[in-house]
PDB file of C-alpha atoms in Angstrom:
ATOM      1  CA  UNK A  89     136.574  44.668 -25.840  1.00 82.00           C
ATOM      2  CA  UNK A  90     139.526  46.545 -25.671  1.00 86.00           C
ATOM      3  CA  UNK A  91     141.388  46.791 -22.544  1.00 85.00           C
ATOM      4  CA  UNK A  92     144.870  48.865 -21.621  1.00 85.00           C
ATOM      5  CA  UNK A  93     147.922  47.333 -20.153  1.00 85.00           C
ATOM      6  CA  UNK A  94     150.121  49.677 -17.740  1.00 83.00           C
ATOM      7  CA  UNK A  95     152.691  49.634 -20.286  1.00 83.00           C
ATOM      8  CA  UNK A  96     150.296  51.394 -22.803  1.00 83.00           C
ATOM      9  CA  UNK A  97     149.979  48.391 -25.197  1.00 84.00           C
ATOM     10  CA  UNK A  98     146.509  47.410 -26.168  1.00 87.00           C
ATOM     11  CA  UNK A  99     144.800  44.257 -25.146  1.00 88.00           C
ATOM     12  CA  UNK A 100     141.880  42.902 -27.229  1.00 91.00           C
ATOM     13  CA  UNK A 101     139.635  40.571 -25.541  1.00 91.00           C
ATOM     14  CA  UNK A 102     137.081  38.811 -28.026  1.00 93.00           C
ATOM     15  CA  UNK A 103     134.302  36.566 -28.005  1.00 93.00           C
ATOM     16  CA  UNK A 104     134.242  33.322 -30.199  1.00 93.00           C
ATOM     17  CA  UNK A 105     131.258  33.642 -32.852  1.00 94.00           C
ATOM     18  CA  UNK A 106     130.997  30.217 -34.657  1.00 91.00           C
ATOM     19  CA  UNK A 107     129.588  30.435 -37.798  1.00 91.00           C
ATOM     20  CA  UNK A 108     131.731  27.246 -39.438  1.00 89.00           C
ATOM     21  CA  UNK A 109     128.778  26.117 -40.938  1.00 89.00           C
ATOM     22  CA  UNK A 110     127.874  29.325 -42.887  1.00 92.00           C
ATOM     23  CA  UNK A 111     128.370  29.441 -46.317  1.00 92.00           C
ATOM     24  CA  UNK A 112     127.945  33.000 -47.469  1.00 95.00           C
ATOM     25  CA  UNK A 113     128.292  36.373 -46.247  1.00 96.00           C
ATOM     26  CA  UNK A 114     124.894  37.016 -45.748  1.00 96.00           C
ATOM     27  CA  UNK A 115     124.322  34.041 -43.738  1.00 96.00           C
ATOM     28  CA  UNK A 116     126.971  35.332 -41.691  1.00 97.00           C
ATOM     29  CA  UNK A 117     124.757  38.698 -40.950  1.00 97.00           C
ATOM     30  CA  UNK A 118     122.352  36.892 -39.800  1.00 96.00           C
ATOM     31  CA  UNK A 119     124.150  34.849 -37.605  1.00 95.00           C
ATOM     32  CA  UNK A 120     125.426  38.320 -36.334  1.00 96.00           C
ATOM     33  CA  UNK A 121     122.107  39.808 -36.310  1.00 96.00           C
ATOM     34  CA  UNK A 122     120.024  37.385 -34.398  1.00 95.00           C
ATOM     35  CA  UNK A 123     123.268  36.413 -31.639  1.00 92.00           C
ATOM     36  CA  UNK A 124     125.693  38.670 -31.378  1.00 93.00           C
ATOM     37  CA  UNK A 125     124.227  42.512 -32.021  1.00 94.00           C
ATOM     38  CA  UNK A 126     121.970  41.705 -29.300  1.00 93.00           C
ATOM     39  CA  UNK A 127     125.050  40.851 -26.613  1.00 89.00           C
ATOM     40  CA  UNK A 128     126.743  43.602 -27.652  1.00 90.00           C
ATOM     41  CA  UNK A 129     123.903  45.903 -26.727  1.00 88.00           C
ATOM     42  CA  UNK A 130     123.398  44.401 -23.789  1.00 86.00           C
ATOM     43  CA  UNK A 131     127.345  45.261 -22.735  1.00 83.00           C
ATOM     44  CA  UNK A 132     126.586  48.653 -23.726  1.00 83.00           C
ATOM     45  CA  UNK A 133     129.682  48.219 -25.468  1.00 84.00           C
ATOM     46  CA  UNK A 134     130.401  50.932 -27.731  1.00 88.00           C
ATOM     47  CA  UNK A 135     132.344  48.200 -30.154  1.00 90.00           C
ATOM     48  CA  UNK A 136     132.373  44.524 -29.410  1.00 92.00           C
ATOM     49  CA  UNK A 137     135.325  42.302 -30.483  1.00 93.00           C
ATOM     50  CA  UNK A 138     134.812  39.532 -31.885  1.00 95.00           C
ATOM     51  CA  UNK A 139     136.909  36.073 -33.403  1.00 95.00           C
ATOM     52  CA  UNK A 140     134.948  34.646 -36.136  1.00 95.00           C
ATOM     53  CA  UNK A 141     135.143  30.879 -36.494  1.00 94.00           C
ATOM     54  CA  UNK A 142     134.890  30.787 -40.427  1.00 93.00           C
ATOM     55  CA  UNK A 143     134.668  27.169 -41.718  1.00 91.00           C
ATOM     56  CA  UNK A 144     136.928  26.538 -45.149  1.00 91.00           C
ATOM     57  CA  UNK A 145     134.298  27.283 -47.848  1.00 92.00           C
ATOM     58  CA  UNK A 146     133.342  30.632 -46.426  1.00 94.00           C
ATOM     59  CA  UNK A 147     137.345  31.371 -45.724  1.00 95.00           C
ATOM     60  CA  UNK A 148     137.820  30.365 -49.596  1.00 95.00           C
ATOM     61  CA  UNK A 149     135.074  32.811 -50.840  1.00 96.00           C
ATOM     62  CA  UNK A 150     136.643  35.728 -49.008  1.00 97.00           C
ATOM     63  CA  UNK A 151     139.922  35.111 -49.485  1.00 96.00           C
ATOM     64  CA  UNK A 152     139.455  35.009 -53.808  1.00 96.00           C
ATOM     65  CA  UNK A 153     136.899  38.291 -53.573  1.00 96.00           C
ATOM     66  CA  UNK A 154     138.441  41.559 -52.067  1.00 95.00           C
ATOM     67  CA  UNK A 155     134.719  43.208 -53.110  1.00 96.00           C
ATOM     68  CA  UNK A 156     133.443  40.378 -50.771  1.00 96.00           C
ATOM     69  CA  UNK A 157     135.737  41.586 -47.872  1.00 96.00           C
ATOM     70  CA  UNK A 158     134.918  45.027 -48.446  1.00 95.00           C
ATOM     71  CA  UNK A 159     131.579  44.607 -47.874  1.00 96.00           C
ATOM     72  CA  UNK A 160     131.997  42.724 -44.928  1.00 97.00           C
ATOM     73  CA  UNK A 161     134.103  44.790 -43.077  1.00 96.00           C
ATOM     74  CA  UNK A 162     131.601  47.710 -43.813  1.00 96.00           C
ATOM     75  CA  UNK A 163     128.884  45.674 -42.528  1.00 97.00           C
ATOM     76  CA  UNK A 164     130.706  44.404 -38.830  1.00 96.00           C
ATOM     77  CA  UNK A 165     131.662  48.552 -38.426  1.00 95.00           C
ATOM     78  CA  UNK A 166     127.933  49.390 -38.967  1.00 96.00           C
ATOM     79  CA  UNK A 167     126.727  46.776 -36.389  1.00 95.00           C
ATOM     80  CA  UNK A 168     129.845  48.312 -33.969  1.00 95.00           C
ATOM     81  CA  UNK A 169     132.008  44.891 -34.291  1.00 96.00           C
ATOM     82  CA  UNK A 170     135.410  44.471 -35.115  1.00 95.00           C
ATOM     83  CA  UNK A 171     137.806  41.520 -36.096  1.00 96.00           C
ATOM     84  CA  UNK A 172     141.206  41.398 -34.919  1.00 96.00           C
ATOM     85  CA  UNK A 173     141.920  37.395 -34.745  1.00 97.00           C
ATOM     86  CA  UNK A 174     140.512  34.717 -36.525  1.00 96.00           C
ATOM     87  CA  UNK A 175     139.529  31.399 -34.810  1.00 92.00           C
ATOM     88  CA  UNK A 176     140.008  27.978 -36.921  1.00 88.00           C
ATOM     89  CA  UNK A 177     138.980  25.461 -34.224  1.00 68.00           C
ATOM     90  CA  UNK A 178     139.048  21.304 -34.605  1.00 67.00           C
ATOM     91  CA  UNK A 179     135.190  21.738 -35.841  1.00 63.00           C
ATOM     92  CA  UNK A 180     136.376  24.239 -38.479  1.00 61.00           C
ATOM     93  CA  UNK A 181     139.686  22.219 -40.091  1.00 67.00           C
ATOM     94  CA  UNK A 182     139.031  21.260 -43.414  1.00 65.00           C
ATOM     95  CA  UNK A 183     137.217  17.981 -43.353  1.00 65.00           C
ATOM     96  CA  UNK A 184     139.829  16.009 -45.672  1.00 66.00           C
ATOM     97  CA  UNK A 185     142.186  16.356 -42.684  1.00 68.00           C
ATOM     98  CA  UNK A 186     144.799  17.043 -45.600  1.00 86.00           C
ATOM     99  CA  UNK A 187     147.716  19.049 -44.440  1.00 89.00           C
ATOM    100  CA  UNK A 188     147.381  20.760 -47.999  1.00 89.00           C
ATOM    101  CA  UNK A 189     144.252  21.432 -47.176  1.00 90.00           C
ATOM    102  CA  UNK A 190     145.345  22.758 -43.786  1.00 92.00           C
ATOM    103  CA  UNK A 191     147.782  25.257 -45.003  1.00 93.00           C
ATOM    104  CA  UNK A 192     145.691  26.681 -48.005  1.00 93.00           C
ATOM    105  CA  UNK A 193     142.933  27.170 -44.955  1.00 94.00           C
ATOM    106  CA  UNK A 194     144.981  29.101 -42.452  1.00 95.00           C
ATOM    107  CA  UNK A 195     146.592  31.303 -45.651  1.00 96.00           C
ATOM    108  CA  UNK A 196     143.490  31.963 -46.549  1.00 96.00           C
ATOM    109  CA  UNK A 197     142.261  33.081 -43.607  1.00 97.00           C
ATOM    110  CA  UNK A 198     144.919  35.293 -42.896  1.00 97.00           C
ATOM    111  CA  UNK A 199     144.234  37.337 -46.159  1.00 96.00           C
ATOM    112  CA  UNK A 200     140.714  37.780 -44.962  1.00 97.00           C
ATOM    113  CA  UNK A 201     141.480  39.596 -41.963  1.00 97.00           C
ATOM    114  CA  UNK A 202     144.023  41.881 -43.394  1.00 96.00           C
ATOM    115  CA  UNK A 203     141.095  43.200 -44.950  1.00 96.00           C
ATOM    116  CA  UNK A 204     138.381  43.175 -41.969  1.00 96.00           C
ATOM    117  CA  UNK A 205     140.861  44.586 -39.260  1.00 95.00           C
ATOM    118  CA  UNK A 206     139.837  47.833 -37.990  1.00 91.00           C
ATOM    119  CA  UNK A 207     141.868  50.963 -39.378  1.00 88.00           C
ATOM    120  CA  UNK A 208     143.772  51.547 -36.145  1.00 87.00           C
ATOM    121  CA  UNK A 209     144.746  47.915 -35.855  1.00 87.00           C
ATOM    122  CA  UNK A 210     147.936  46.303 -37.939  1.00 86.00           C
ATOM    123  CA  UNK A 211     148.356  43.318 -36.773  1.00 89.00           C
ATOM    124  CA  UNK A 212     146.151  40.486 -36.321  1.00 96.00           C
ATOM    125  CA  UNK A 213     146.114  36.900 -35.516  1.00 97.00           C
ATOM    126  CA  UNK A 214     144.554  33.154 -36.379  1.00 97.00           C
ATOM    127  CA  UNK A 215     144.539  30.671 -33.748  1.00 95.00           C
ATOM    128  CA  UNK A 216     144.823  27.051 -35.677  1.00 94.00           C
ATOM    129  CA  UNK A 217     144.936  23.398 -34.548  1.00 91.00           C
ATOM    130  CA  UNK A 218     146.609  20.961 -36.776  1.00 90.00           C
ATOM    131  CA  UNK A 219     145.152  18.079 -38.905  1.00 88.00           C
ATOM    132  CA  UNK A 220     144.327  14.977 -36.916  1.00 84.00           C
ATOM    133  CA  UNK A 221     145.344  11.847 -37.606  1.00 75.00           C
ATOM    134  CA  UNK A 222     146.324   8.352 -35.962  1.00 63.00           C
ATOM    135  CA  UNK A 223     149.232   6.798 -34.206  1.00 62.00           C
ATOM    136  CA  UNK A 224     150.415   5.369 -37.720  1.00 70.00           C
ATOM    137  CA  UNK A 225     153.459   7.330 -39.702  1.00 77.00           C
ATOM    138  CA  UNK A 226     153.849  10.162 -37.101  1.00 82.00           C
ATOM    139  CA  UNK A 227     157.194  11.053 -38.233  1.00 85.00           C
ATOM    140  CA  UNK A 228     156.496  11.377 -42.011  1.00 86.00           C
ATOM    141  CA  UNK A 229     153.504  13.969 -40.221  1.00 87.00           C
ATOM    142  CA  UNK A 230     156.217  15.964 -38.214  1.00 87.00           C
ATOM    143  CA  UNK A 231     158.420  16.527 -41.368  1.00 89.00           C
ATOM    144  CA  UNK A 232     155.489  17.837 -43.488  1.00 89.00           C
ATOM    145  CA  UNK A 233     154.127  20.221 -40.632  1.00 89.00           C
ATOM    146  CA  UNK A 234     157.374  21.609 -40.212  1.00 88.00           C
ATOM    147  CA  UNK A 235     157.605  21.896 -44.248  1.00 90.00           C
ATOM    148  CA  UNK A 236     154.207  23.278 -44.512  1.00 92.00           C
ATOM    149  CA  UNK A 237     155.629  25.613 -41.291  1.00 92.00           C
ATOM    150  CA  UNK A 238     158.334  27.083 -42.996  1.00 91.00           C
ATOM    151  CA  UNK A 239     156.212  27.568 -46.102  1.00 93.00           C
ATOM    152  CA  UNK A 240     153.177  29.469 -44.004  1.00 94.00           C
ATOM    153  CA  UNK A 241     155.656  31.929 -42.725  1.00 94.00           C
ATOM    154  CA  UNK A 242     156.504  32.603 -46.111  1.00 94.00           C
ATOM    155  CA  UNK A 243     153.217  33.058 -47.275  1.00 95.00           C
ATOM    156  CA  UNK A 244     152.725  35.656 -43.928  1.00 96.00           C
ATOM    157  CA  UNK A 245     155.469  37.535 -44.985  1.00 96.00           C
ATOM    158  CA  UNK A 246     153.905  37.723 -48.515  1.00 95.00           C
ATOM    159  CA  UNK A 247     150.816  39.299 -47.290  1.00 94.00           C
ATOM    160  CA  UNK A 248     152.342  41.533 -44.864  1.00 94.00           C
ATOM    161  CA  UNK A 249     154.502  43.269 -47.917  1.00 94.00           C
ATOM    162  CA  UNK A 250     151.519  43.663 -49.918  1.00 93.00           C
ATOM    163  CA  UNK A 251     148.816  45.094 -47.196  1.00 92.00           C
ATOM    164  CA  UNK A 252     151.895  46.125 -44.793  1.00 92.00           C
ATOM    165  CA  UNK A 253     149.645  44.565 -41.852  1.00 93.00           C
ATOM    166  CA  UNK A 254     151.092  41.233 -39.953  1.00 94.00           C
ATOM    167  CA  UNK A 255     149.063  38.340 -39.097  1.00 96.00           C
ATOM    168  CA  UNK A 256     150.251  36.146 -37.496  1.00 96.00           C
ATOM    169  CA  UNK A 257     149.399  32.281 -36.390  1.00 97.00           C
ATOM    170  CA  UNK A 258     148.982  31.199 -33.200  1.00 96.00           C
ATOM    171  CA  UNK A 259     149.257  27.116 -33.308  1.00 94.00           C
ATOM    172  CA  UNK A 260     146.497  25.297 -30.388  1.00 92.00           C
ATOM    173  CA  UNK A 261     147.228  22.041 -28.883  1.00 89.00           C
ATOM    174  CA  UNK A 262     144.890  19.531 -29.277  1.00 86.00           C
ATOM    175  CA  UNK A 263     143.882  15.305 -29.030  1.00 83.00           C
ATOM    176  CA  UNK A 264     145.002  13.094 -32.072  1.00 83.00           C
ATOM    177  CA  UNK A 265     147.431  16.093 -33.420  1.00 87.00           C
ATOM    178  CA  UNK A 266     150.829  16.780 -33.335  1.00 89.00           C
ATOM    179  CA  UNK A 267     150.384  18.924 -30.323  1.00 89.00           C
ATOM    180  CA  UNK A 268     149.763  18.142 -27.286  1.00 89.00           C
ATOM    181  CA  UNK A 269     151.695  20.552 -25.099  1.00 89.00           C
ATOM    182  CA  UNK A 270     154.541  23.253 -25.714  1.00 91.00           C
ATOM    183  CA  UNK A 271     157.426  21.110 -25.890  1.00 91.00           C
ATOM    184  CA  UNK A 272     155.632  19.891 -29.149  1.00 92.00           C
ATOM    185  CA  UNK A 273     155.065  23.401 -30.063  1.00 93.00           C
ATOM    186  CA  UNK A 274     158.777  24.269 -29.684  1.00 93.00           C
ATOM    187  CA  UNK A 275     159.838  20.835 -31.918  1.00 91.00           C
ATOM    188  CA  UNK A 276     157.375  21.917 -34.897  1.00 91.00           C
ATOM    189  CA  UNK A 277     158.611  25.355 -35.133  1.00 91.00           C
ATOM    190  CA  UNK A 278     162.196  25.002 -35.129  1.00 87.00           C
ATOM    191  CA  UNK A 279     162.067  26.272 -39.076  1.00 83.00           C
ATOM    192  CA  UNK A 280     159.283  28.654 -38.703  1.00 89.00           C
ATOM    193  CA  UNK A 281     160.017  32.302 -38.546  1.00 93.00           C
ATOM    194  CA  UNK A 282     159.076  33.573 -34.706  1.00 93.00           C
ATOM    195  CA  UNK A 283     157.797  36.860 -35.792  1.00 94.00           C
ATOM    196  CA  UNK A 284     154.935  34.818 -37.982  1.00 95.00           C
ATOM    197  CA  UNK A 285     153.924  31.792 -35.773  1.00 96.00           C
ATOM    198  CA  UNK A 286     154.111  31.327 -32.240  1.00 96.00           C
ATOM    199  CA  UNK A 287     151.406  29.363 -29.750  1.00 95.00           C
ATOM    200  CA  UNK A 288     147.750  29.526 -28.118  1.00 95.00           C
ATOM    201  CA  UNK A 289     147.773  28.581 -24.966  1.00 93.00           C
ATOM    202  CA  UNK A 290     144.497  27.527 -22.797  1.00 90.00           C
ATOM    203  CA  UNK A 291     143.524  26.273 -19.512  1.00 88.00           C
ATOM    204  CA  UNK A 292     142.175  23.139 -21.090  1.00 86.00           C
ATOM    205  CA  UNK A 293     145.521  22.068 -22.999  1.00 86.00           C
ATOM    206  CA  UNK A 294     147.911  23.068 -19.613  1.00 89.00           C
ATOM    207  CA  UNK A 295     145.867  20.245 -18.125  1.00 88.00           C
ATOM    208  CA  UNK A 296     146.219  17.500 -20.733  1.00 86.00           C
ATOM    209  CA  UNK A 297     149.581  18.390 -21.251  1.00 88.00           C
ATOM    210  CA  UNK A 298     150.025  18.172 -17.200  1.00 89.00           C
ATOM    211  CA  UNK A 299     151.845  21.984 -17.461  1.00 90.00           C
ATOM    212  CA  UNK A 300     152.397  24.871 -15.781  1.00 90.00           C
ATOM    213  CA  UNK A 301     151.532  27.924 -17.115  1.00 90.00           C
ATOM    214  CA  UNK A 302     155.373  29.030 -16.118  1.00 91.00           C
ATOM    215  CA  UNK A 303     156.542  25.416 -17.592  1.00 92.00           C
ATOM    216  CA  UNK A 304     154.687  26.049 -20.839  1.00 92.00           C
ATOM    217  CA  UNK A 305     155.855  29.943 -21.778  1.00 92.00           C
ATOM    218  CA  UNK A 306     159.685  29.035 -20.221  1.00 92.00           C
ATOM    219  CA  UNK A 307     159.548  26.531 -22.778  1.00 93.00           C
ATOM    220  CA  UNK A 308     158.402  28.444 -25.574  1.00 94.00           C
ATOM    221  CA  UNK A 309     160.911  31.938 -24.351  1.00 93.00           C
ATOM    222  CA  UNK A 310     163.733  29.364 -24.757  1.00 94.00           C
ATOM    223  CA  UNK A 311     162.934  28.776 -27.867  1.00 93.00           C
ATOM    224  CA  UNK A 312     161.905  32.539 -28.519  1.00 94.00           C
ATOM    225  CA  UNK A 313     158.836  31.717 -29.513  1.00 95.00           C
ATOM    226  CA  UNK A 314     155.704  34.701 -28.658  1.00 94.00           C
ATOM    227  CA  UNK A 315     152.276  33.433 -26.771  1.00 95.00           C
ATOM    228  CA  UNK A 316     150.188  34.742 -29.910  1.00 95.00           C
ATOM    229  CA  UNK A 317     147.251  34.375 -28.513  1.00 95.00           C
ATOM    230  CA  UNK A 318     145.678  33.047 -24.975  1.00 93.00           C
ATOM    231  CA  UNK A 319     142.244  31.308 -25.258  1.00 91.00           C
ATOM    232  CA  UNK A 320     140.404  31.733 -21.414  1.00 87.00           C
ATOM    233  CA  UNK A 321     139.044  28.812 -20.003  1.00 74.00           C
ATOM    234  CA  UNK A 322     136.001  28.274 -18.692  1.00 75.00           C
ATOM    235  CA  UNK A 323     135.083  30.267 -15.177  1.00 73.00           C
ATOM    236  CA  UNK A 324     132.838  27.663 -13.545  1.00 75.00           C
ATOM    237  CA  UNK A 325     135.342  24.864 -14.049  1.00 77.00           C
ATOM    238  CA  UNK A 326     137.412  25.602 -10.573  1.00 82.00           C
ATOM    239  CA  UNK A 327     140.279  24.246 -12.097  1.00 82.00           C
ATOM    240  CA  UNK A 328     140.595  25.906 -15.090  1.00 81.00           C
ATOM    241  CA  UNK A 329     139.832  28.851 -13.327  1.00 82.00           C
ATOM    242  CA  UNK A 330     142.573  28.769 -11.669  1.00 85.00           C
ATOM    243  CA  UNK A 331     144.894  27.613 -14.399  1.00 85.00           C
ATOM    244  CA  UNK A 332     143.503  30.605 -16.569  1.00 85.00           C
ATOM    245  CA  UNK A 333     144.903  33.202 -13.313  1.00 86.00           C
ATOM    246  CA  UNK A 334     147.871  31.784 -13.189  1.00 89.00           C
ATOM    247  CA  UNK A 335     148.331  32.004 -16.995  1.00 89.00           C
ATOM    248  CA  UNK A 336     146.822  35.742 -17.191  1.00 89.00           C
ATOM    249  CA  UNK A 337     149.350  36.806 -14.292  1.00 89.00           C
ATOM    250  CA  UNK A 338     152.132  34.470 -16.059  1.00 89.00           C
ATOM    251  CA  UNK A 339     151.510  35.909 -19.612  1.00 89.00           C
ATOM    252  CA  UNK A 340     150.259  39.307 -18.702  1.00 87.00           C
ATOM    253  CA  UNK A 341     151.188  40.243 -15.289  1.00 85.00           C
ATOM    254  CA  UNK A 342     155.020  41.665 -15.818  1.00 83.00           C
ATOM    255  CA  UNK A 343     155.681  45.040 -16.588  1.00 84.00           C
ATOM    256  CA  UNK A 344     155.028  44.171 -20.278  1.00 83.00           C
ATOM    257  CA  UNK A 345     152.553  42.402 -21.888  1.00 84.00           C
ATOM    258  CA  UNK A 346     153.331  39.213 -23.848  1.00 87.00           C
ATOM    259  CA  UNK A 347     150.443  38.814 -25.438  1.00 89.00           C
ATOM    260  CA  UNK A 348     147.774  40.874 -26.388  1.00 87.00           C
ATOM    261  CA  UNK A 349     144.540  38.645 -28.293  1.00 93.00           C
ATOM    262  CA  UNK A 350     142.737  36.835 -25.538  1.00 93.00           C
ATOM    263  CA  UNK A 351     139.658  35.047 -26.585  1.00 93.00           C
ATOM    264  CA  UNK A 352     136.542  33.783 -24.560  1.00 90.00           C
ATOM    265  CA  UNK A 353     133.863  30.959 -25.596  1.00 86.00           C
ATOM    266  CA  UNK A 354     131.004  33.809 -25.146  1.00 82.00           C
ATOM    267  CA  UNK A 355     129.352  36.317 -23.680  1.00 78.00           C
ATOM    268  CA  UNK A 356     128.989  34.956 -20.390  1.00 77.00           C
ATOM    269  CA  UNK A 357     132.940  34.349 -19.800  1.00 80.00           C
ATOM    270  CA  UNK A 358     133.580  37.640 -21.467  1.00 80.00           C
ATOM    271  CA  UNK A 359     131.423  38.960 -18.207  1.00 76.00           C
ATOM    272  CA  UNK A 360     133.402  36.868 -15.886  1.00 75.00           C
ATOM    273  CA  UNK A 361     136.609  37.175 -17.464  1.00 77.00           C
ATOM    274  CA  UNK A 362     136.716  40.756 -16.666  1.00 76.00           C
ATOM    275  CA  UNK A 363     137.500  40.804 -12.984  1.00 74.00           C
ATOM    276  CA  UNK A 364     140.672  38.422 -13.870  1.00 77.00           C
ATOM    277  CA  UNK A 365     142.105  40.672 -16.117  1.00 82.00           C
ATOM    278  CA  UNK A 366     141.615  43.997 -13.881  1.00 78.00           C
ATOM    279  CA  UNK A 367     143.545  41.817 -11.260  1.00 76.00           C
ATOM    280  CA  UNK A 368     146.505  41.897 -13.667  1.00 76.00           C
ATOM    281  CA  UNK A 369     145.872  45.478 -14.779  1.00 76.00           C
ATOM    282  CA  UNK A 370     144.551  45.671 -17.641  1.00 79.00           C
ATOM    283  CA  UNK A 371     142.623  48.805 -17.400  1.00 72.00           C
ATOM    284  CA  UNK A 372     139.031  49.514 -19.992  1.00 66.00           C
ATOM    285  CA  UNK A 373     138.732  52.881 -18.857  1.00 49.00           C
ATOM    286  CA  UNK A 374     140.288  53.927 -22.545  1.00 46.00           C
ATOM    287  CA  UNK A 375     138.063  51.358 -24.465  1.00 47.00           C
ATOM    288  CA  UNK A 376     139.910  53.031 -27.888  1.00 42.00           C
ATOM    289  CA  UNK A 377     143.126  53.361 -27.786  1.00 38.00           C
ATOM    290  CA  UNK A 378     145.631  54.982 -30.022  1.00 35.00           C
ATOM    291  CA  UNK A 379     146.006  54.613 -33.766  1.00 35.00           C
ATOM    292  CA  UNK A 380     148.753  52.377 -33.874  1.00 35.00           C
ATOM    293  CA  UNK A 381     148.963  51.083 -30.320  1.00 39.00           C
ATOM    294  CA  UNK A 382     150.072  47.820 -29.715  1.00 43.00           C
ATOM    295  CA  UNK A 383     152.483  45.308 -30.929  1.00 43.00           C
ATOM    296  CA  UNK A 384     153.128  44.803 -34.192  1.00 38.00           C
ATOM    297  CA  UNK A 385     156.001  42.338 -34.012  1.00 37.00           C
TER     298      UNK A 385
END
C-alpha cells in the first residue's frame, strides 16, 4: 500500500510474506499464489506491497543470477505486487550465527532488491537483526559489528554506483544480540555511514528496551542517525497499540516525514493499521504517486 504524507513524500506500508524456508523461485510463486494474491484481491488493492522474508539460500541464488531476478520481478508485477524493503528477521539469519555469514546475507539481499524495486521507486530498504550469541566475549562482538558496519556501507555504496538505486539497512533490536535498544544502535554505528544504515524501530523492542518512542529517535537524531524503517506492532496488544501511536505520531506526525517503509505482520494489521496512519495524515487517496517521489537519501 502506498499512502501520501502532507509533505508530498511517499509512504509505503507492506505486509511481511515469510517464505525463509523456500528454496527456489518457484516455490516462492506458490507461496505467493496460494497466500498472498488472494489478500490482495480481497483489498481490492490495485498493487499490494509487500516485504519478503527471504531465508540465506534463496537470497544467495538471486543475488549470483540477474536472469533469476528478472524473472522475478516480472512475475510479482503480473500478480500486482511490488517489493520495496526486504525483511531478514531472527528466523531468517544465517543459521551459523557467523557475522561473516551475516554480512554476506544482508549484501546480498540488498542486490536483490535493486533489481525487484518497482520502476518509480529508487530507494529501498532491508530491515536486519544481528547474529546472536552469549554473554561470553561481548566486546571482541562489538568491534567486529562495527568492522563489518563500516564495511556494509561500503558495499551499499558499491551497489548504489552501479544500479544508481540506494538501499539502505535498517538494523532491529533484538534478545541475545548486540541490540537491545537505541542507545546500542547509536554505539554500533559510530563508523557507519548515516545515509546507508540507520534503525527499525517497533513497539515490541520500545518495551524491552523500557523507551519512549521520543527517547529512542532523540537518541538516534543526536547521533544523526535516520528511522529506516518502522515495523507496527500488533493492534490487539493494548500496549503496543499504543506504543505503535505514539511512534507513528513521533516518527511521522511533523510536517515531514522521517521515515517512509512501515511494515505489518499481515493482512489483518495492514486492515487495522490504516486508521493509525490517517490519524497522522497519511492520505491513500493517490495510491501511485509520482515517478520519483520520495526520499532517496
Amino acid at each position: 500500500m502506498r499512502l501520501r504524507h502532507p509533505d508530498g513524500q511517499t509512504v509505503h506500508v507492506a505486509t511481511v510474506v515469510s517464505v525463509e524456508n523456500v528454496k527456489d523461485v518457484r516455490g516462492l510463486l506458490r507461496r505467493l499464489d496460494a497466500a498472498v494474491v488472494p489478500q490482495r484481491q480481497r483489498l481490492l488493492a490495485d498493487v499490494l506491497s509487500i516485504s519478503l522474508r527471504l531465508g540465506p539460500i534463496l537470497a544467495t541464488t538471486l543475488a549470483s543470477s540477474i536472469g533469476l531476478r528478472r524473472r522475478l520481478r516480472s512475475e510479482l508485477a503480473s500478480r500486482s505486487l511490488e517489493v520495496v524493503t526486504l525483511d531478514a528477521g531472527a528466523e531468517a539469519t544465517p543459521a551459523d550465527g557467523t557475522w561473516r555469514s551475516w554480512w554476506l546475507y544482508t549484501l546480498d539481499l540488498a542486490r536483490v532488491l535493486v533489481d525487484l524495486m518497482p520502476e518509480d521507486s529508487n530507494h529501498g530498504s532491508v530491515s536486519t537483526t544481528l547474529p546472536r550469541f552469549g554473554t561470553e566475549h561481548a566486546d571482541a562482538h562489538r568491534e567486529i559489528a562495527a568492522r563489518l558496519f563500516s564495511d556494509l556501507s561500503a558495499g551499499l555504496t558499491e551497489v548504489a554506483w552501479h544500479t544508481g538505486r540506494l538501499v539502505r539497512v535498517a538494523v532491529e533490536a533484538a534478545p541475545q544480540t548486540l541490540v537491545g535498544g537505541s542507545q546500542d544502535i547509536v554505539a554500533l554505528l559510530d563508523r557507519a555511514d548515516p545515509a546507508r544504515i540507520g534503525a527499525c524501530l517497533s513497539p515490541a523492542h520500545l518495551m524491552h528496551s523500557a523507551e519512549s518512542a521520543t527517547q529512542a529517535l532523540n537518541q538516534l537524531r543526536r547521533a544523526r542517525l535516520a528511522v529506516v524503517k518502522v515495523r507496527l506492532g500488533r493492534h490487539d496488544d493494548p500496549e503496543q497499540a499504543e506504543l505503535a501511536r505514539t511512534m507513528l505520531a513521533a516518527v511521522l506526525g511533523g510536517p515531514h516525514a522521517d521515515c517512509d517503509h512501515l511494515e505489518v505482520d499481515d493482512v489483518e494489521e495492514l486492515d487495522a493499521a490504516r486508521d493509525e496512519l490517517g490519524v497522522v495524515g497519511l492520505d491513500g487517496a493517490a495510491d501511485r504517486p509520482l515517478p520519483g517521489a520520495g526520499r532517496s537519501a
